[in-house]
Structure formats: C-alpha cells, structure tokens
Amino acid sequence: MMKLVECRKLIFYFAIGFIFLTGCGNSSQTDAKHKHEGTVSEVIPSPNDSRIIAPLRDSEFVTGDKLELVIESQRSTEEIDSVVFFADGKKLQILKEGLSYTWDSNNSRVGKISLRAQVFYSDGTADNLQTVIILKSDIVPQLYTYRVINSFPHDVNAFTQGLVYSNGYLYESTGQYGESSLRKVKLETAEVLRNISLDRELFGEGLCIFEGRLYQITWKNRVGFVYDKETLRLINKIYYQTEGWGLTTDGNKLLMSDGSHYLYFLDPLYFTEISRIEIYDHNGPVANLNELEMINGLVYANIFGTDDIAIFSPETGKVHGYIDLSGILSPQFRHRQLDVLNGIAWDEENNRLFVTGKYWPRLFEIEIRPK
C-alpha cells in the first residue's frame, strides 16, 4: 500500500515538473519573439547591406557648396522603408523614396563634419552609415595693418601670456616656471599694484574676467585659478583636460585655446567642456592659436610665433581677417631676452585696442586699418 502511494506521488511530481519546464520553454520563445518584434530603436542589427558612396571620406569642400549624399544598397527598393540623413548631428531629411539627398552647407561651421545616414528596412533592421568631410571657409580673410595711437611702458620682466583691461587697469598673467604671476597693473606707468605669484612648478597662461572674477589658466598642469578681481584673493581652483593657452569669454561661456586650431567652450562654474569648434580660413586649419580676446562678437587671437593676429567667428570658426603687426616694436626697444608678440586687451567703453609681447618694454594702443 505504501509503495502504491509513493508511486502515485512520484507520477504527480513528475507531471508538475513537466508542465513547469514546458511553460518556461514557451515563455522564452515568447520573449524572443517580442524582442524580435521590438522597435528599431530597441534592436538595430547591422546587416551592412548599404553604404555611403558619396561624398568620399575626407573630401574637401567649401562652406556654401551643395553636397549630394548618395547611398548604395544591395536591397531592393521595396525592402527599404526610409532613409534619415544627418549633418554635424542635425537631422536633415527623412526620405520615404530614393537614396540621395542634396545638402546645402551654407550655414555650417567649418572643419571636419560628420555626415550620417540611417537606412531602415521593412523587416525592422537598419544600417547606420557614416562618413566625414572637411569644410573650408568660403571667406577670403581681410588683411589689416595698424597705426600706433599711444605707447605705454611695460614691465620688461613680464613674460606676457594673458592680458585684459577693466576700469582703467590692466590685469596680466605672466609665464615661465618660477616667474609666473597674476598682476593688477596701472596702464599709464606699468606700476604693479597687486601681484600674486604662482607655485614654481606652474606656468601661467591665459586670463579673462567673468562676472567680477579673474580666471587664470596654466600651460601643462591642467589646473587654473579663480580670483576676486578687486583683491586678487583666490576663490577656487579649476581643472581641464587639455593644455591651456588663451582664455576669453563671450559673456556666457569661457573660450579657451590649447595651441591647436580648436577653440573650446567651457562652463564658467565647473570649467567643463560644453563644445568645441575648429578654426579654418580658405586654405585650411589655423593652428597655434594663443592669447584670446573677444571684441564685438569676434575672437582676436595671437598666432604663436608670428606677428599676426587672427580674427574669427566663434560660431562658425571662419577666419574673417588677419592683422599684421610686424615692425610695431622699433629697434631701440629690442633686447636679447625679447620674445614674441603676445597679449591683446580691449577697452570696450572707449573702443581701445592694446597689444604687447613677452618681455616687451612697451605696450601699444593701436587702430587697425585695411592693408
């Protein structure tokens, strides 16, 4: 009797287990089916049945050119549901028919531009395609020369890296290891009214004023400082991921150069990168961007190692002009330690433009004129 009961129990448990296992198997198949039927945004296989055949990667164009984006596909027209085109991350067009689209690059920034296409198929799969082109500026830069309006003394021991003007005073960031400093200087006499020395392992670089505070960066240490403008009291430290060269502001963001042809837009509070842009003229990228100054919506930048200042748009990256300052420092002021032109300051209230250089004994107020 006991054996019969145990046998029946065994049969019962076996049946329950079979039902459980069968149910699990059906559930897995159902889940797989639901995944397969999911939206393309959830699952996007890449069959590589399509490719971009035009424009070719790294092809060069000029802003304003009309570019034909062309897709080639191994699938039939009936199998293609739609194609979505993007340029520089912006959606251009959704095509329900056809595999080409003409893009007008007139309002684009310059530099390397990513062109993308998403090809969606009727079976729920898709191809994500990408190529990169180079856009040069359609502007031939205006060439400028200068006229010296005033000449002021400048500390010959100041290796000028950053320069700004505010309320009758110059604020200057100087470089060189063991010599770097932040100074408040009287314009007319070059008298240093306040001075903060940086640690000996730091090399001072660009400087700007934002909302009553001075922002100073350093060269290779990837650290900068925020000071009270009136007292030069240290308020905060800031950190970044590139070399620091020049610094300015558009009133909302900070703009920084790193010696390349890139301009970085930074959040003033956290000093994190918001975006970046490449600087190009009609010939190509403009590298060695150094000290920066924002003047009437355009950025003026010393080009390291030259007597030139580039003038460019912080929105498109296009160079609008070059100022040739060669010969501004007359021979009687030259000395053995003299270094390159560097330092641009703008007196917005009185429309005065100041320039100087590293270890220069003079600072100049200039007027620019077409060459």
Tab-separated table of C-alpha atoms in Angstrom:
chain	number	residue	atom	x	y	z
A	1	MET	CA	0.000	0.000	0.000
A	2	MET	CA	2.822	2.402	0.888
A	3	LYS	CA	4.605	1.627	-2.364
A	4	LEU	CA	1.482	2.438	-4.423
A	5	VAL	CA	1.009	5.816	-2.672
A	6	GLU	CA	4.662	6.710	-3.181
A	7	CYS	CA	4.419	5.717	-6.841
A	8	ARG	CA	1.379	7.960	-7.341
A	9	LYS	CA	3.177	10.852	-5.630
A	10	LEU	CA	6.138	10.353	-7.918
A	11	ILE	CA	3.930	10.445	-11.017
A	12	PHE	CA	2.229	13.635	-9.725
A	13	TYR	CA	5.513	15.476	-9.087
A	14	PHE	CA	6.838	14.393	-12.479
A	15	ALA	CA	3.754	15.817	-14.186
A	16	ILE	CA	4.065	19.138	-12.353
A	17	GLY	CA	7.740	19.379	-13.317
A	18	PHE	CA	6.968	18.658	-16.971
A	19	ILE	CA	4.329	21.398	-17.063
A	20	PHE	CA	6.748	23.867	-15.417
A	21	LEU	CA	9.551	23.114	-17.838
A	22	THR	CA	7.245	23.320	-20.843
A	23	GLY	CA	5.886	26.649	-19.606
A	24	CYS	CA	9.388	28.041	-19.186
A	25	GLY	CA	10.281	26.992	-22.707
A	26	ASN	CA	7.234	28.703	-24.180
A	27	SER	CA	7.935	31.830	-22.133
A	28	SER	CA	11.474	32.063	-23.529
A	29	GLN	CA	10.212	31.665	-27.078
A	30	THR	CA	7.600	34.334	-26.455
A	31	ASP	CA	10.208	36.731	-25.016
A	32	ALA	CA	12.455	36.154	-28.000
A	33	LYS	CA	9.540	36.810	-30.323
A	34	HIS	CA	8.714	40.061	-28.519
A	35	LYS	CA	12.352	41.169	-28.750
A	36	HIS	CA	12.399	40.439	-32.456
A	37	GLU	CA	9.207	42.428	-32.889
A	38	GLY	CA	10.565	45.334	-30.848
A	39	THR	CA	11.071	48.779	-32.354
A	40	VAL	CA	14.197	49.570	-34.349
A	41	SER	CA	15.378	51.893	-31.578
A	42	GLU	CA	15.477	48.936	-29.212
A	43	VAL	CA	17.244	46.474	-31.518
A	44	ILE	CA	19.150	47.668	-34.594
A	45	PRO	CA	21.022	44.869	-36.357
A	46	SER	CA	23.703	45.952	-38.815
A	47	PRO	CA	23.479	43.811	-41.935
A	48	ASN	CA	25.748	46.238	-43.828
A	49	ASP	CA	23.562	45.967	-46.885
A	50	SER	CA	24.045	49.674	-47.633
A	51	ARG	CA	26.924	52.124	-47.779
A	52	ILE	CA	27.606	55.800	-48.447
A	53	ILE	CA	29.286	56.160	-51.829
A	54	ALA	CA	29.329	59.974	-51.963
A	55	PRO	CA	30.889	62.131	-50.734
A	56	LEU	CA	34.102	60.210	-50.165
A	57	ARG	CA	35.643	60.260	-46.684
A	58	ASP	CA	37.959	63.245	-46.037
A	59	SER	CA	36.881	65.007	-49.228
A	60	GLU	CA	37.378	68.777	-49.038
A	61	PHE	CA	34.659	71.314	-49.780
A	62	VAL	CA	33.936	74.990	-49.124
A	63	THR	CA	31.048	76.222	-46.981
A	64	GLY	CA	28.208	77.060	-49.322
A	65	ASP	CA	28.844	74.049	-51.546
A	66	LYS	CA	25.881	71.782	-52.238
A	67	LEU	CA	26.840	68.202	-51.444
A	68	GLU	CA	24.979	65.192	-52.754
A	69	LEU	CA	24.757	62.426	-50.176
A	70	VAL	CA	24.323	59.133	-52.031
A	71	ILE	CA	23.542	55.684	-50.598
A	72	GLU	CA	24.126	52.421	-52.425
A	73	SER	CA	22.121	49.395	-51.234
A	74	GLN	CA	22.104	45.696	-52.012
A	75	ARG	CA	18.440	45.536	-51.115
A	76	SER	CA	15.554	46.247	-53.447
A	77	THR	CA	13.600	49.493	-53.266
A	78	GLU	CA	10.617	47.615	-51.819
A	79	GLU	CA	12.734	46.405	-48.889
A	80	ILE	CA	13.812	49.933	-47.862
A	81	ASP	CA	11.328	51.654	-45.591
A	82	SER	CA	13.048	55.056	-45.221
A	83	VAL	CA	16.395	56.870	-45.037
A	84	VAL	CA	17.258	59.582	-42.499
A	85	PHE	CA	20.173	61.940	-43.234
A	86	PHE	CA	22.211	63.890	-40.635
A	87	ALA	CA	24.951	66.514	-40.916
A	88	ASP	CA	27.033	67.503	-37.880
A	89	GLY	CA	24.499	65.781	-35.622
A	90	LYS	CA	21.499	67.668	-37.030
A	91	LYS	CA	18.692	65.834	-38.782
A	92	LEU	CA	18.397	66.981	-42.382
A	93	GLN	CA	15.702	64.950	-44.080
A	94	ILE	CA	13.648	61.743	-43.913
A	95	LEU	CA	13.203	60.143	-47.320
A	96	LYS	CA	10.483	57.599	-47.984
A	97	GLU	CA	11.741	57.119	-51.519
A	98	GLY	CA	15.200	57.454	-53.007
A	99	LEU	CA	18.732	57.034	-51.722
A	100	SER	CA	20.206	60.505	-52.239
A	101	TYR	CA	19.853	63.952	-50.684
A	102	THR	CA	21.423	67.305	-51.582
A	103	TRP	CA	22.729	69.203	-48.557
A	104	ASP	CA	23.384	72.944	-48.671
A	105	SER	CA	26.397	73.561	-46.404
A	106	ASN	CA	25.951	77.335	-46.423
A	107	ASN	CA	25.097	77.656	-42.716
A	108	SER	CA	27.520	75.022	-41.470
A	109	ARG	CA	30.571	75.536	-39.316
A	110	VAL	CA	33.982	74.765	-40.803
A	111	GLY	CA	36.284	71.815	-40.136
A	112	LYS	CA	35.561	68.110	-40.023
A	113	ILE	CA	31.841	67.433	-40.469
A	114	SER	CA	30.198	64.088	-39.785
A	115	LEU	CA	27.610	63.007	-42.357
A	116	ARG	CA	25.348	60.132	-41.307
A	117	ALA	CA	22.559	58.122	-42.816
A	118	GLN	CA	20.225	55.617	-41.168
A	119	VAL	CA	18.677	53.171	-43.603
A	120	PHE	CA	15.593	51.442	-42.206
A	121	TYR	CA	14.352	48.229	-43.796
A	122	SER	CA	10.857	46.781	-43.875
A	123	ASP	CA	11.949	43.736	-41.823
A	124	GLY	CA	12.780	46.004	-38.852
A	125	THR	CA	16.554	46.059	-39.338
A	126	ALA	CA	18.663	49.100	-40.108
A	127	ASP	CA	22.099	50.251	-41.242
A	128	ASN	CA	23.894	53.149	-39.545
A	129	LEU	CA	26.282	54.711	-42.057
A	130	GLN	CA	28.824	57.494	-41.565
A	131	THR	CA	31.465	59.446	-43.456
A	132	VAL	CA	33.490	62.559	-42.652
A	133	ILE	CA	34.218	65.538	-44.896
A	134	ILE	CA	36.252	68.725	-44.438
A	135	LEU	CA	34.695	72.156	-44.942
A	136	LYS	CA	36.983	75.124	-45.531
A	137	SER	CA	35.842	78.712	-45.163
A	138	ASP	CA	34.285	80.481	-48.109
A	139	ILE	CA	35.673	83.803	-46.813
A	140	VAL	CA	38.968	85.173	-48.091
A	141	PRO	CA	40.262	86.946	-44.954
A	142	GLN	CA	40.678	90.719	-44.997
A	143	LEU	CA	44.302	91.742	-44.396
A	144	TYR	CA	44.892	94.567	-41.925
A	145	THR	CA	47.785	96.726	-40.866
A	146	TYR	CA	47.914	99.117	-37.885
A	147	ARG	CA	48.506	102.645	-36.684
A	148	VAL	CA	50.005	103.254	-33.237
A	149	ILE	CA	47.846	105.733	-31.325
A	150	ASN	CA	49.618	105.568	-27.936
A	151	SER	CA	52.640	103.834	-26.466
A	152	PHE	CA	52.872	102.927	-22.784
A	153	PRO	CA	55.652	101.439	-20.633
A	154	HIS	CA	55.503	97.704	-19.977
A	155	ASP	CA	57.449	95.625	-17.469
A	156	VAL	CA	60.359	94.147	-19.424
A	157	ASN	CA	60.434	91.247	-16.946
A	158	ALA	CA	56.827	90.237	-17.684
A	159	PHE	CA	56.527	87.160	-19.908
A	160	THR	CA	53.010	88.154	-21.000
A	161	GLN	CA	50.615	85.235	-21.520
A	162	GLY	CA	47.201	86.721	-20.752
A	163	LEU	CA	46.046	90.344	-20.811
A	164	VAL	CA	42.723	92.060	-20.056
A	165	TYR	CA	41.613	95.638	-19.430
A	166	SER	CA	38.969	96.766	-16.933
A	167	ASN	CA	38.071	100.129	-15.410
A	168	GLY	CA	41.380	101.822	-16.123
A	169	TYR	CA	43.648	98.906	-15.163
A	170	LEU	CA	45.390	96.062	-16.936
A	171	TYR	CA	45.291	92.555	-15.487
A	172	GLU	CA	48.157	90.411	-16.668
A	173	SER	CA	49.037	86.732	-16.412
A	174	THR	CA	52.750	86.033	-16.840
A	175	GLY	CA	54.517	82.770	-17.626
A	176	GLN	CA	57.793	80.895	-17.169
A	177	TYR	CA	58.440	78.394	-14.392
A	178	GLY	CA	59.406	80.208	-11.219
A	179	GLU	CA	58.262	83.577	-12.639
A	180	SER	CA	54.537	83.081	-13.287
A	181	SER	CA	52.174	85.555	-11.680
A	182	LEU	CA	48.866	87.401	-11.768
A	183	ARG	CA	49.130	91.178	-11.669
A	184	LYS	CA	46.990	94.273	-11.481
A	185	VAL	CA	48.853	96.987	-13.402
A	186	LYS	CA	48.425	100.724	-13.862
A	187	LEU	CA	48.177	101.333	-17.603
A	188	GLU	CA	49.972	104.673	-17.814
A	189	THR	CA	53.024	103.757	-15.737
A	190	ALA	CA	53.192	99.918	-15.737
A	191	GLU	CA	53.230	100.076	-11.921
A	192	VAL	CA	52.274	96.709	-10.434
A	193	LEU	CA	49.582	97.473	-7.860
A	194	ARG	CA	48.928	93.893	-6.763
A	195	ASN	CA	50.815	90.699	-7.504
A	196	ILE	CA	50.125	87.013	-6.869
A	197	SER	CA	52.961	84.566	-7.561
A	198	LEU	CA	52.136	81.076	-8.776
A	199	ASP	CA	53.885	77.975	-7.468
A	200	ARG	CA	57.241	77.360	-9.133
A	201	GLU	CA	56.006	74.221	-10.948
A	202	LEU	CA	53.210	76.185	-12.668
A	203	PHE	CA	53.468	78.089	-15.964
A	204	GLY	CA	50.902	80.888	-16.174
A	205	GLU	CA	48.861	81.301	-19.358
A	206	GLY	CA	45.562	82.886	-20.486
A	207	LEU	CA	43.401	85.251	-18.432
A	208	CYS	CA	39.864	86.656	-18.609
A	209	ILE	CA	37.267	88.421	-16.486
A	210	PHE	CA	33.856	86.871	-15.980
A	211	GLU	CA	31.208	88.305	-13.633
A	212	GLY	CA	33.703	90.147	-11.434
A	213	ARG	CA	36.142	87.259	-11.216
A	214	LEU	CA	39.503	86.636	-12.835
A	215	TYR	CA	40.073	83.233	-14.455
A	216	GLN	CA	43.695	82.234	-14.983
A	217	ILE	CA	44.874	79.014	-16.625
A	218	THR	CA	48.261	77.266	-16.748
A	219	TRP	CA	50.113	75.588	-19.576
A	220	LYS	CA	50.636	71.845	-18.990
A	221	ASN	CA	49.409	71.347	-15.423
A	222	ARG	CA	45.705	71.334	-16.429
A	223	VAL	CA	44.819	73.481	-13.449
A	224	GLY	CA	43.649	77.063	-13.226
A	225	PHE	CA	42.515	79.569	-10.637
A	226	VAL	CA	39.590	81.875	-9.954
A	227	TYR	CA	40.262	85.144	-8.107
A	228	ASP	CA	38.299	88.103	-6.851
A	229	LYS	CA	39.035	90.865	-9.364
A	230	GLU	CA	39.447	93.637	-6.805
A	231	THR	CA	41.592	91.919	-4.202
A	232	LEU	CA	43.133	89.036	-6.240
A	233	ARG	CA	42.008	86.746	-3.423
A	234	LEU	CA	41.951	83.110	-4.533
A	235	ILE	CA	38.369	81.789	-4.673
A	236	ASN	CA	38.585	78.444	-6.414
A	237	LYS	CA	40.660	76.023	-8.468
A	238	ILE	CA	39.552	74.772	-11.890
A	239	TYR	CA	40.637	71.726	-13.895
A	240	TYR	CA	40.573	70.836	-17.586
A	241	GLN	CA	41.739	68.097	-19.971
A	242	THR	CA	43.981	69.905	-22.466
A	243	GLU	CA	46.908	72.298	-22.411
A	244	GLY	CA	45.916	75.853	-21.515
A	245	TRP	CA	46.982	78.702	-23.811
A	246	GLY	CA	44.498	81.554	-24.267
A	247	LEU	CA	41.273	82.427	-22.454
A	248	THR	CA	38.388	84.834	-23.055
A	249	THR	CA	34.600	84.996	-22.632
A	250	ASP	CA	31.532	85.714	-24.736
A	251	GLY	CA	29.601	86.821	-21.642
A	252	ASN	CA	28.004	83.406	-21.091
A	253	LYS	CA	30.775	80.869	-21.570
A	254	LEU	CA	34.550	80.806	-21.351
A	255	LEU	CA	36.535	80.232	-24.544
A	256	MET	CA	39.940	78.536	-24.370
A	257	SER	CA	42.701	77.709	-26.857
A	258	ASP	CA	45.273	74.936	-26.461
A	259	GLY	CA	47.783	75.795	-29.186
A	260	SER	CA	45.932	73.810	-31.847
A	261	HIS	CA	43.262	75.017	-34.292
A	262	TYR	CA	40.478	74.185	-31.800
A	263	LEU	CA	38.501	76.614	-29.675
A	264	TYR	CA	36.892	75.134	-26.543
A	265	PHE	CA	33.685	76.423	-24.920
A	266	LEU	CA	33.695	75.899	-21.157
A	267	ASP	CA	31.148	76.187	-18.376
A	268	PRO	CA	32.280	79.038	-16.067
A	269	LEU	CA	31.116	77.311	-12.880
A	270	TYR	CA	32.580	73.839	-13.348
A	271	PHE	CA	35.037	74.596	-16.193
A	272	THR	CA	33.749	71.522	-18.035
A	273	GLU	CA	33.744	71.434	-21.816
A	274	ILE	CA	30.399	72.317	-23.398
A	275	SER	CA	31.519	72.114	-27.016
A	276	ARG	CA	34.412	72.861	-29.331
A	277	ILE	CA	34.890	74.294	-32.806
A	278	GLU	CA	37.659	74.216	-35.397
A	279	ILE	CA	39.125	77.425	-36.833
A	280	TYR	CA	39.661	77.488	-40.618
A	281	ASP	CA	40.381	80.043	-43.286
A	282	HIS	CA	40.011	79.483	-47.035
A	283	ASN	CA	43.235	77.437	-47.095
A	284	GLY	CA	42.659	75.133	-44.129
A	285	PRO	CA	43.015	74.930	-40.336
A	286	VAL	CA	44.648	77.818	-38.471
A	287	ALA	CA	46.849	76.331	-35.739
A	288	ASN	CA	48.901	77.811	-32.868
A	289	LEU	CA	46.006	79.882	-31.522
A	290	ASN	CA	47.330	81.557	-28.398
A	291	GLU	CA	46.147	84.567	-26.355
A	292	LEU	CA	42.462	85.400	-26.961
A	293	GLU	CA	40.241	88.470	-26.718
A	294	MET	CA	36.549	88.804	-27.596
A	295	ILE	CA	35.861	92.069	-29.458
A	296	ASN	CA	32.432	92.955	-30.846
A	297	GLY	CA	31.373	89.323	-31.273
A	298	LEU	CA	34.597	88.144	-32.921
A	299	VAL	CA	37.627	86.467	-31.336
A	300	TYR	CA	41.072	88.029	-31.791
A	301	ALA	CA	43.885	85.502	-31.317
A	302	ASN	CA	47.658	85.786	-31.348
A	303	ILE	CA	49.132	83.160	-33.656
A	304	PHE	CA	52.076	81.829	-31.698
A	305	GLY	CA	55.492	82.531	-33.190
A	306	THR	CA	54.238	85.189	-35.615
A	307	ASP	CA	53.400	88.896	-35.677
A	308	ASP	CA	49.846	88.085	-36.775
A	309	ILE	CA	46.509	88.276	-35.010
A	310	ALA	CA	43.667	86.173	-36.466
A	311	ILE	CA	40.084	87.454	-36.290
A	312	PHE	CA	37.448	84.729	-36.437
A	313	SER	CA	33.839	83.882	-35.654
A	314	PRO	CA	33.297	81.771	-32.512
A	315	GLU	CA	30.082	80.456	-34.086
A	316	THR	CA	31.263	79.216	-37.480
A	317	GLY	CA	35.038	79.038	-36.955
A	318	LYS	CA	35.622	81.083	-40.123
A	319	VAL	CA	38.584	83.474	-40.141
A	320	HIS	CA	37.444	86.952	-41.167
A	321	GLY	CA	40.816	88.693	-41.148
A	322	TYR	CA	44.458	88.910	-40.134
A	323	ILE	CA	46.280	91.854	-38.547
A	324	ASP	CA	49.970	92.093	-39.461
A	325	LEU	CA	51.794	93.765	-36.556
A	326	SER	CA	55.318	93.302	-37.856
A	327	GLY	CA	57.617	96.208	-37.052
A	328	ILE	CA	55.468	97.564	-34.228
A	329	LEU	CA	58.361	97.378	-31.747
A	330	SER	CA	61.082	99.681	-33.053
A	331	PRO	CA	64.756	98.600	-32.936
A	332	GLN	CA	65.710	100.796	-29.959
A	333	PHE	CA	63.369	98.748	-27.719
A	334	ARG	CA	64.681	95.339	-28.748
A	335	HIS	CA	66.897	93.352	-26.390
A	336	ARG	CA	68.403	89.894	-26.116
A	337	GLN	CA	65.654	88.391	-23.943
A	338	LEU	CA	62.824	89.780	-26.120
A	339	ASP	CA	60.246	87.173	-27.139
A	340	VAL	CA	57.214	87.044	-29.443
A	341	LEU	CA	54.156	89.240	-29.763
A	342	ASN	CA	51.528	88.073	-27.263
A	343	GLY	CA	48.824	89.909	-25.373
A	344	ILE	CA	45.581	91.514	-26.565
A	345	ALA	CA	43.309	93.680	-24.390
A	346	TRP	CA	40.127	95.544	-25.307
A	347	ASP	CA	38.723	98.643	-23.626
A	348	GLU	CA	35.076	98.224	-24.577
A	349	GLU	CA	33.937	101.535	-23.094
A	350	ASN	CA	36.406	103.625	-25.087
A	351	ASN	CA	36.960	101.272	-28.060
A	352	ARG	CA	40.691	100.989	-27.428
A	353	LEU	CA	42.781	98.000	-28.541
A	354	PHE	CA	46.035	97.228	-26.693
A	355	VAL	CA	48.790	94.801	-27.708
A	356	THR	CA	52.160	93.817	-26.260
A	357	GLY	CA	54.559	90.869	-26.135
A	358	LYS	CA	56.661	88.634	-23.912
A	359	TYR	CA	59.372	90.633	-22.153
A	360	TRP	CA	58.394	93.675	-24.224
A	361	PRO	CA	59.273	97.092	-22.760
A	362	ARG	CA	56.295	98.772	-24.444
A	363	LEU	CA	52.525	98.256	-24.703
A	364	PHE	CA	50.677	99.837	-27.633
A	365	GLU	CA	47.234	101.211	-28.254
A	366	ILE	CA	46.564	100.633	-31.952
A	367	GLU	CA	43.989	101.255	-34.637
A	368	ILE	CA	43.629	98.614	-37.349
A	369	ARG	CA	43.287	99.545	-40.981
A	370	PRO	CA	42.800	97.573	-44.212
A	371	LYS	CA	46.173	96.675	-45.704
